[in-house]
CSV table of C-alpha atoms and ligand atoms in Angstrom, one decimal:
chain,number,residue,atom,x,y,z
N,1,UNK,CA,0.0,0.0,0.0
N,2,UNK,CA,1.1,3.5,-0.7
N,3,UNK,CA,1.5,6.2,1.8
N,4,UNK,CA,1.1,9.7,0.5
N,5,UNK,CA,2.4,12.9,1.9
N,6,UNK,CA,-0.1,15.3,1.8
N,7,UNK,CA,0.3,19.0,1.2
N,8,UNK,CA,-2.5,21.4,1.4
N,9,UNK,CA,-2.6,25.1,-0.2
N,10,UNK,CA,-6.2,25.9,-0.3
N,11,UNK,CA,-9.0,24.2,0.5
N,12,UNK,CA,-9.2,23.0,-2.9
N,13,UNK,CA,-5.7,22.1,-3.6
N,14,UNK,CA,-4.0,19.7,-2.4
N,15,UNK,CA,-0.8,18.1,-3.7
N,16,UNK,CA,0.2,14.5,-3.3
N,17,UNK,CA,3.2,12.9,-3.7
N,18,UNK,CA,3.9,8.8,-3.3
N,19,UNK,CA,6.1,7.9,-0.4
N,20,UNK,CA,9.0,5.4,-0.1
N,21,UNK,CA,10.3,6.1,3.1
N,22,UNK,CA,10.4,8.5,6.1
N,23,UNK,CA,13.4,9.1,6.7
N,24,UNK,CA,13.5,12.0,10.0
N,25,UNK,CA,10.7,13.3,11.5
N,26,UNK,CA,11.0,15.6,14.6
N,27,UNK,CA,9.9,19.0,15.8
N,28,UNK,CA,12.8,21.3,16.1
N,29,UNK,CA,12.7,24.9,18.3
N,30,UNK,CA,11.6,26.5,15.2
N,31,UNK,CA,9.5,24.1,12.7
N,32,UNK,CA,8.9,20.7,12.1
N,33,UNK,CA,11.0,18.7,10.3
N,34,UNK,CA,10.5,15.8,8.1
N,35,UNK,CA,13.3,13.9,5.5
N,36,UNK,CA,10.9,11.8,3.2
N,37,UNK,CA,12.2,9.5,0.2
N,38,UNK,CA,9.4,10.0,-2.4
N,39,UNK,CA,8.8,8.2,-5.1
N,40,UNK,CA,9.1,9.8,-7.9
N,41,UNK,CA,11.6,13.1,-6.1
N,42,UNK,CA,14.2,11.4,-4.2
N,43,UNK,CA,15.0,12.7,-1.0
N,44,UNK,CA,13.0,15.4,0.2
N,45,UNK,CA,12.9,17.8,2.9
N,46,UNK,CA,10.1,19.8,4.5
N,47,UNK,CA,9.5,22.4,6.6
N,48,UNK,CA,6.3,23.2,8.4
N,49,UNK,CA,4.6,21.0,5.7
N,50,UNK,CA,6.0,22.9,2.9
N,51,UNK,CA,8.5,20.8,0.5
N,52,UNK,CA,12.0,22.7,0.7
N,53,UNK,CA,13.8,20.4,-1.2
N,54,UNK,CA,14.0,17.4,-3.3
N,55,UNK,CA,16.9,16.0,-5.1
N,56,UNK,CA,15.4,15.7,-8.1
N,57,UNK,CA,14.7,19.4,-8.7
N,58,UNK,CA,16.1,21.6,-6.5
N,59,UNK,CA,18.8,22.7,-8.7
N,60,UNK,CA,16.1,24.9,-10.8
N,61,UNK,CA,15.3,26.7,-7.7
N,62,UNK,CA,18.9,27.2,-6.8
N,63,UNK,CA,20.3,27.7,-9.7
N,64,UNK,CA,17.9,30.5,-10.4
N,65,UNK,CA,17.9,32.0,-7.5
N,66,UNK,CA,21.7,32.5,-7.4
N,67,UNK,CA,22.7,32.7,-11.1
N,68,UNK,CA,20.6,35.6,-12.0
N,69,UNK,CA,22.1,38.3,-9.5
N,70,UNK,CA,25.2,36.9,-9.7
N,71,UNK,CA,26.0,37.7,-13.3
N,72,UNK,CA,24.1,41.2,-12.8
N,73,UNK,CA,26.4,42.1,-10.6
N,74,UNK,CA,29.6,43.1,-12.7
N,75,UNK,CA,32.1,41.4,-10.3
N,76,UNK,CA,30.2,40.0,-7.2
N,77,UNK,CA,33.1,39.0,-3.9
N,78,UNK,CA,31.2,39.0,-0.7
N,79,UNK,CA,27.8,37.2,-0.6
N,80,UNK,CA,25.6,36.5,2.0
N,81,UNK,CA,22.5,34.2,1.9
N,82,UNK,CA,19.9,34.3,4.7
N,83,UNK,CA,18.2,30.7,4.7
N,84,UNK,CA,19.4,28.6,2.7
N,85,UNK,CA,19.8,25.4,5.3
N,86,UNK,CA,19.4,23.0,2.8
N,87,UNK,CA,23.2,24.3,1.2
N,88,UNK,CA,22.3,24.3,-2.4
N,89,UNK,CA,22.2,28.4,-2.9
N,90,UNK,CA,25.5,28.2,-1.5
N,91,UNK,CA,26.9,25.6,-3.8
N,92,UNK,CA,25.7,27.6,-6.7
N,93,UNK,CA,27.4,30.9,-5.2
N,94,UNK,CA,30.7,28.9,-5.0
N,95,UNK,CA,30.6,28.2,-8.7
N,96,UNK,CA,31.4,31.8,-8.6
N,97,UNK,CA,35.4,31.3,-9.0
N,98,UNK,CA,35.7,35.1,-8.4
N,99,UNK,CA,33.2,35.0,-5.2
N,100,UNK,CA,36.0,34.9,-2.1
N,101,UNK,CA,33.6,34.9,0.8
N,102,UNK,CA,30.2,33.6,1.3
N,103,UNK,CA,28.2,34.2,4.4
N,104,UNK,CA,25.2,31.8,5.3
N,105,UNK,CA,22.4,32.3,8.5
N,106,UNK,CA,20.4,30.1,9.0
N,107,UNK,CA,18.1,30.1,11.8
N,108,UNK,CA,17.3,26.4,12.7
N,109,UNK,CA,20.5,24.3,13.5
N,110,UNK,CA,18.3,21.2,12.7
N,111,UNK,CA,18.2,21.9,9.2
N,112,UNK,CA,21.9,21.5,9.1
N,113,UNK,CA,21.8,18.5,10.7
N,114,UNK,CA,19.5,16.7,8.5
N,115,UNK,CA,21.1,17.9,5.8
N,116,UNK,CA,24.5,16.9,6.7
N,117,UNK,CA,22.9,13.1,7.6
N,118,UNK,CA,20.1,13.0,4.7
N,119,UNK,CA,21.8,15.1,1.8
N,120,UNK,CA,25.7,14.6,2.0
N,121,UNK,CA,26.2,16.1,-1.6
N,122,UNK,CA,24.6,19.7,-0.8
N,123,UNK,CA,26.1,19.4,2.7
N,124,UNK,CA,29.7,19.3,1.4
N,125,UNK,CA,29.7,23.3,1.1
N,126,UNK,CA,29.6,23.6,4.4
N,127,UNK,CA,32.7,22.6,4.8
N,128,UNK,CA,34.3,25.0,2.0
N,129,UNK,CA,36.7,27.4,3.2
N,130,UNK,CA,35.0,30.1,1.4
N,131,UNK,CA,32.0,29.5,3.4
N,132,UNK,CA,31.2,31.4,7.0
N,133,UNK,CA,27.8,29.4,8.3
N,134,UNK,CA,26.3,31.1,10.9
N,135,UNK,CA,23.4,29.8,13.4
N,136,UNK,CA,21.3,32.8,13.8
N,137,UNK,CA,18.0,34.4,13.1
N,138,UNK,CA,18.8,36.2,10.0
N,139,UNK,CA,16.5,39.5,11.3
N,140,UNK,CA,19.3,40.0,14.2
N,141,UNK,CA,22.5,38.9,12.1
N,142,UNK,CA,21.7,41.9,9.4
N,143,UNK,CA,21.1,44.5,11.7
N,144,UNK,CA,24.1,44.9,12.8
N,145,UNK,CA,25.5,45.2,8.7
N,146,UNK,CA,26.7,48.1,7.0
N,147,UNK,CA,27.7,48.1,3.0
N,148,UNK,CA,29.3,44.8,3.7
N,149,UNK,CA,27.7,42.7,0.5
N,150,UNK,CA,28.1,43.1,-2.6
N,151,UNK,CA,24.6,40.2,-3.0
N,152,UNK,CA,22.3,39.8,-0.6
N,153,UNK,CA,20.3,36.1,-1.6
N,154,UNK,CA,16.7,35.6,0.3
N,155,UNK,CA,16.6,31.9,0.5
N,156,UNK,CA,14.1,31.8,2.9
N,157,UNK,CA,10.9,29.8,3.2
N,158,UNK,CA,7.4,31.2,2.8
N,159,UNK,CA,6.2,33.6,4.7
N,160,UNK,CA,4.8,31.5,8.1
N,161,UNK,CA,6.9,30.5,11.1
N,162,UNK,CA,10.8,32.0,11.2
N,163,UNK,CA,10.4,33.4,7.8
N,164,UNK,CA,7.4,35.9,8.6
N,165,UNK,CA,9.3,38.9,8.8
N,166,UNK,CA,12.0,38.1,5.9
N,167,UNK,CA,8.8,39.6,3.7
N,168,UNK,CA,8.1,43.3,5.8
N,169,UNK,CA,9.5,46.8,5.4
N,170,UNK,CA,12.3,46.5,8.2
N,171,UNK,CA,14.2,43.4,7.2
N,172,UNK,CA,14.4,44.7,3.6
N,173,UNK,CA,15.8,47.9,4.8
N,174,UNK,CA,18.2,46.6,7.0
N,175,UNK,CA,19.4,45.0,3.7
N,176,UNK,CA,19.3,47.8,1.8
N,177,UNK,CA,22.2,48.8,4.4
N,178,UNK,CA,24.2,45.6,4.8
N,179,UNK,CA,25.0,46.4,0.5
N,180,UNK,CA,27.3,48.2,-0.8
N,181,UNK,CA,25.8,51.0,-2.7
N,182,UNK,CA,26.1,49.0,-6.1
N,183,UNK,CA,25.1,45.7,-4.0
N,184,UNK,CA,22.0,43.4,-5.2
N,185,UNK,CA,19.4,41.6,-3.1
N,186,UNK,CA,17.8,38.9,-4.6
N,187,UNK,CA,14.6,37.3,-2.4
N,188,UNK,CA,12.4,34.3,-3.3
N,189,UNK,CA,8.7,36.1,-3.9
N,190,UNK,CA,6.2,32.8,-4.0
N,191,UNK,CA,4.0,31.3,-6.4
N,192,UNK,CA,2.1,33.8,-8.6
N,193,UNK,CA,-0.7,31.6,-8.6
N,194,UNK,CA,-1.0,30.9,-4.3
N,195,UNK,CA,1.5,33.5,-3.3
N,196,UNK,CA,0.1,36.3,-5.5
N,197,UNK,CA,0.0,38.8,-2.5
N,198,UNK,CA,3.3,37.5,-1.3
N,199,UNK,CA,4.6,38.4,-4.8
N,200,UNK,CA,3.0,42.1,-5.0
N,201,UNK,CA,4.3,43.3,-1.4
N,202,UNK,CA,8.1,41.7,-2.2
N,203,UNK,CA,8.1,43.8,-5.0
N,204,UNK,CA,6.0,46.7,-3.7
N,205,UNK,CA,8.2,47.4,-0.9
N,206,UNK,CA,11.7,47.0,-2.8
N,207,UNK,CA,10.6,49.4,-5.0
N,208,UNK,CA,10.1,52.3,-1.8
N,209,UNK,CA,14.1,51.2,-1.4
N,210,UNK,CA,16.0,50.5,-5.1
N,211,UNK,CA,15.9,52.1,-8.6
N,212,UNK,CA,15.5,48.6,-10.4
N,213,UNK,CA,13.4,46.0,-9.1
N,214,UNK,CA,12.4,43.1,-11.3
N,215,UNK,CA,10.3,40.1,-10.9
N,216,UNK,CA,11.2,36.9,-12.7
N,217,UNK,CA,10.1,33.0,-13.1
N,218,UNK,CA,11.4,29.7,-13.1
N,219,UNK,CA,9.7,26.0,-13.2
N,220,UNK,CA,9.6,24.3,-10.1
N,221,UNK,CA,7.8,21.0,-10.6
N,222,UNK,CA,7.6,20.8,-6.3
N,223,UNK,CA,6.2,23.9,-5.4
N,224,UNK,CA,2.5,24.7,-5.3
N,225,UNK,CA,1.1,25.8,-9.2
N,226,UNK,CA,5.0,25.2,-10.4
N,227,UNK,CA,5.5,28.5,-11.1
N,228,UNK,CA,7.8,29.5,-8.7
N,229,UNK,CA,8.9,33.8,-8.6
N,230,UNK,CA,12.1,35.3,-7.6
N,231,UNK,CA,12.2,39.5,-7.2
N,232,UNK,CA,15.8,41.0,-7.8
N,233,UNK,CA,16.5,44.4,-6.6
N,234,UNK,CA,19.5,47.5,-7.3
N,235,UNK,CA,20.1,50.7,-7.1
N,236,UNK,CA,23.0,50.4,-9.7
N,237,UNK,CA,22.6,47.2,-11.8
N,238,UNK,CA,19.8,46.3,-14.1
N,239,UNK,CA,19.2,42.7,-15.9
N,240,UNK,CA,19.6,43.9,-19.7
N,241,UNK,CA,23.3,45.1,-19.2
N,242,UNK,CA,24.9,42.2,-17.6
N,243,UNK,CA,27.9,40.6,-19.2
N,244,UNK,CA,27.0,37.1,-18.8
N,245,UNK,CA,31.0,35.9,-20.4
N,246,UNK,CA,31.1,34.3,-16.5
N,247,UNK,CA,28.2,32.0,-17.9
N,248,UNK,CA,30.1,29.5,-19.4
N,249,UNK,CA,31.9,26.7,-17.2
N,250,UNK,CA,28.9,27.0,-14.4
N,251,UNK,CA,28.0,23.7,-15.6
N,252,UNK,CA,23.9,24.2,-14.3
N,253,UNK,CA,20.8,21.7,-15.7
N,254,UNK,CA,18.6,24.5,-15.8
N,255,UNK,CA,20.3,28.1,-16.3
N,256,UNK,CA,21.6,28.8,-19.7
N,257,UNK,CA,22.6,32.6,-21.4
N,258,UNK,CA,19.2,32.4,-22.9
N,259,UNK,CA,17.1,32.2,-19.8
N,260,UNK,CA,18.7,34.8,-18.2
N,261,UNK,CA,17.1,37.4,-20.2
N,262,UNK,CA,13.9,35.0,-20.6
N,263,UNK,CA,13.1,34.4,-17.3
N,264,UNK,CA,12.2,38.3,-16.9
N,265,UNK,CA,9.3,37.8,-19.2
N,266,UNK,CA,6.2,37.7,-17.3
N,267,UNK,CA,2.9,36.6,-18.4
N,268,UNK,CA,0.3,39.2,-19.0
N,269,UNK,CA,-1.4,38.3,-16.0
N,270,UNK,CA,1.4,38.5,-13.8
N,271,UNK,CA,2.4,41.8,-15.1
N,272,UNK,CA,-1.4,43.1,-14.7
N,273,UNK,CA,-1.5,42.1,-11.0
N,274,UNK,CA,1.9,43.2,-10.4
N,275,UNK,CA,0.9,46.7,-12.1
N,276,UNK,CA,-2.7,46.8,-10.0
N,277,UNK,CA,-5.0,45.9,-12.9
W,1,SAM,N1,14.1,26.6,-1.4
W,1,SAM,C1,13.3,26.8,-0.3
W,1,SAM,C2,11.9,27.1,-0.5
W,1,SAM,O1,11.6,28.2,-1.1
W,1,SAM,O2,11.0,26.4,-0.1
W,1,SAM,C3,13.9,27.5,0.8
W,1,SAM,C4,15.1,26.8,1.2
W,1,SAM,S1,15.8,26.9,2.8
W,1,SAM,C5,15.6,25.3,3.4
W,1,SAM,C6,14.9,28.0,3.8
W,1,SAM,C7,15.5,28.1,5.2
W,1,SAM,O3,15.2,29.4,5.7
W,1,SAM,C8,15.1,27.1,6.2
W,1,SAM,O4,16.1,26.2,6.5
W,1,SAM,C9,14.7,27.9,7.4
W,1,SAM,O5,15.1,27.4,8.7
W,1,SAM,C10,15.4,29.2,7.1
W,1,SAM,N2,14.9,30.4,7.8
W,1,SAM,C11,13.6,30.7,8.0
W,1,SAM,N3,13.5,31.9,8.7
W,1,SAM,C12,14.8,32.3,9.0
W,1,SAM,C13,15.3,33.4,9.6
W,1,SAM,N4,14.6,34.3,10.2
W,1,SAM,N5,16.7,33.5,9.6
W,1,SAM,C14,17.5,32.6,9.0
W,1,SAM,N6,17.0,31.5,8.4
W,1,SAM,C15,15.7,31.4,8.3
């Protein structure tokens, strides 16, 4: 007989996915916690019943999430993620041979754990020298920041839990500070289909902050609708004028050249809600 894990968005949407195994369950100090082998996914981890991860497509997620600011930004040294437990942002950043410092806070030490234990490939980076991983709450590591990134990359989960206040006013200012005047932030935004608030107050209140703030997609099979948003912010650097030469060699599945520019092209509907239509 198969088990199913069972994730609800609305009360009419629910997504089901075939298990294998469970692998970890527990409740940590911040969230539950739960390593499942699905069928079809691999190894998956999820937080507050919300998949994170699973090793079948995660690297869309991460990939996209780091690639995109990363070649904006002309010549990107110090990074720091907030999030990011499950280590794959920070493998992408380390593809990054000009990147010489990346700093990682992630709030739940648990996280770490499971993925050192459940998913020893993305846990490698932890151990890179490049790498400073910090246990803390992201909210209190920032504040204390001042033009110290040149990328700032929002790897949090959704907005319930830790991550509530990773989406208001004060947290995005506080990053605002942490970058250097030319610095980028980059934040995960939500599905445009079940996060379609989410999406318009990410970009709503970057806008009060930076000069350039754009929106863009990727397909993530996992998350809810598939449709999955990023929202990338600057004062100084827009999209259209990076020099994406530092493309080639980062041997990704999902990013190419191409997709950089394409990935900014939102459907009407996105851009009507996005524009108050
Ligand atoms: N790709 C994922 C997604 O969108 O579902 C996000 C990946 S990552 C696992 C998200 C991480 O953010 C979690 O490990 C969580 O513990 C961490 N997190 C949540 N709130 C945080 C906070 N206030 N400070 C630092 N990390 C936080």
């Amino acid at each position: 007989m198969i088990i199913w894990y069972v994730e609800k968005e609305t009360p009419g949407y629910e997504l089901h996915w075939g298990v294998k195994r469970v692998l970890h369950e527990r409740q940590t100090r911040y969230q539950s916690l739960r390593v499942l082998e699905l069928e079809d996914y691999g190894r998956t981890l999820i937080l507050d019943d919300a998949i994170q991860i699973t090793e079948k497509d995660e690297f869309i997620y991460n990939e996209m999430i780091v690639h995109v600011p990363l070649l904006t930004h002309p010549s990107p040294k110090r990074v720091l993620i907030i999030g990011g437990g499950d280590g794959g942002a920070a493998r992408e950043v380390l593809k990054h041979k000009g990147v010489e410092e990346v700093h990682m806070v992630e709030i739940d030490e648990d996280v770490i754990d499971a993925v050192r234990r459940f998913f020893p490939e993305n846990a490698s980076v932890f151990d890179d020298p490049r790498l400073c991983l910090f246990i803390q709450d992201g909210l209190e590591f920032i504040k204390s920041k001042k033009e110290e990134y040149d990328v700032i990359v929002v790897d949090s989960s959704d907005p319930i839990g830790p991550a509530v206040q990773l989406f208001e006013h004060q947290f995005y200012s506080d990053c605002f500070k942490a970058l250097k005047p030319d610095g980028i932030l980059n934040v995960q935004s939500g599905s445009p289909f079940y996060n379609k608030d989410v999406m318009k107050r990410v970009k709503r209140l970057l806008s009060g902050l930076f000069k350039f703030v754009n929106p863009y997609l990727a397909c993530v099979p996992t998350y809810p609708g598939g449709l999955w948003s990023f929202t990338m912010a600057s004062n100084a650097y827009h999209y259209s004028t990076a020099d994406l030469s530092r493309a080639e060699g980062l041997n990704t599945r999902y990013f190419t050249k191409e997709l950089f520019h394409a990935c900014f092209a939102l459907p009407a509907f996105i851009n009507d809600f996005l524009n108050g239509v």
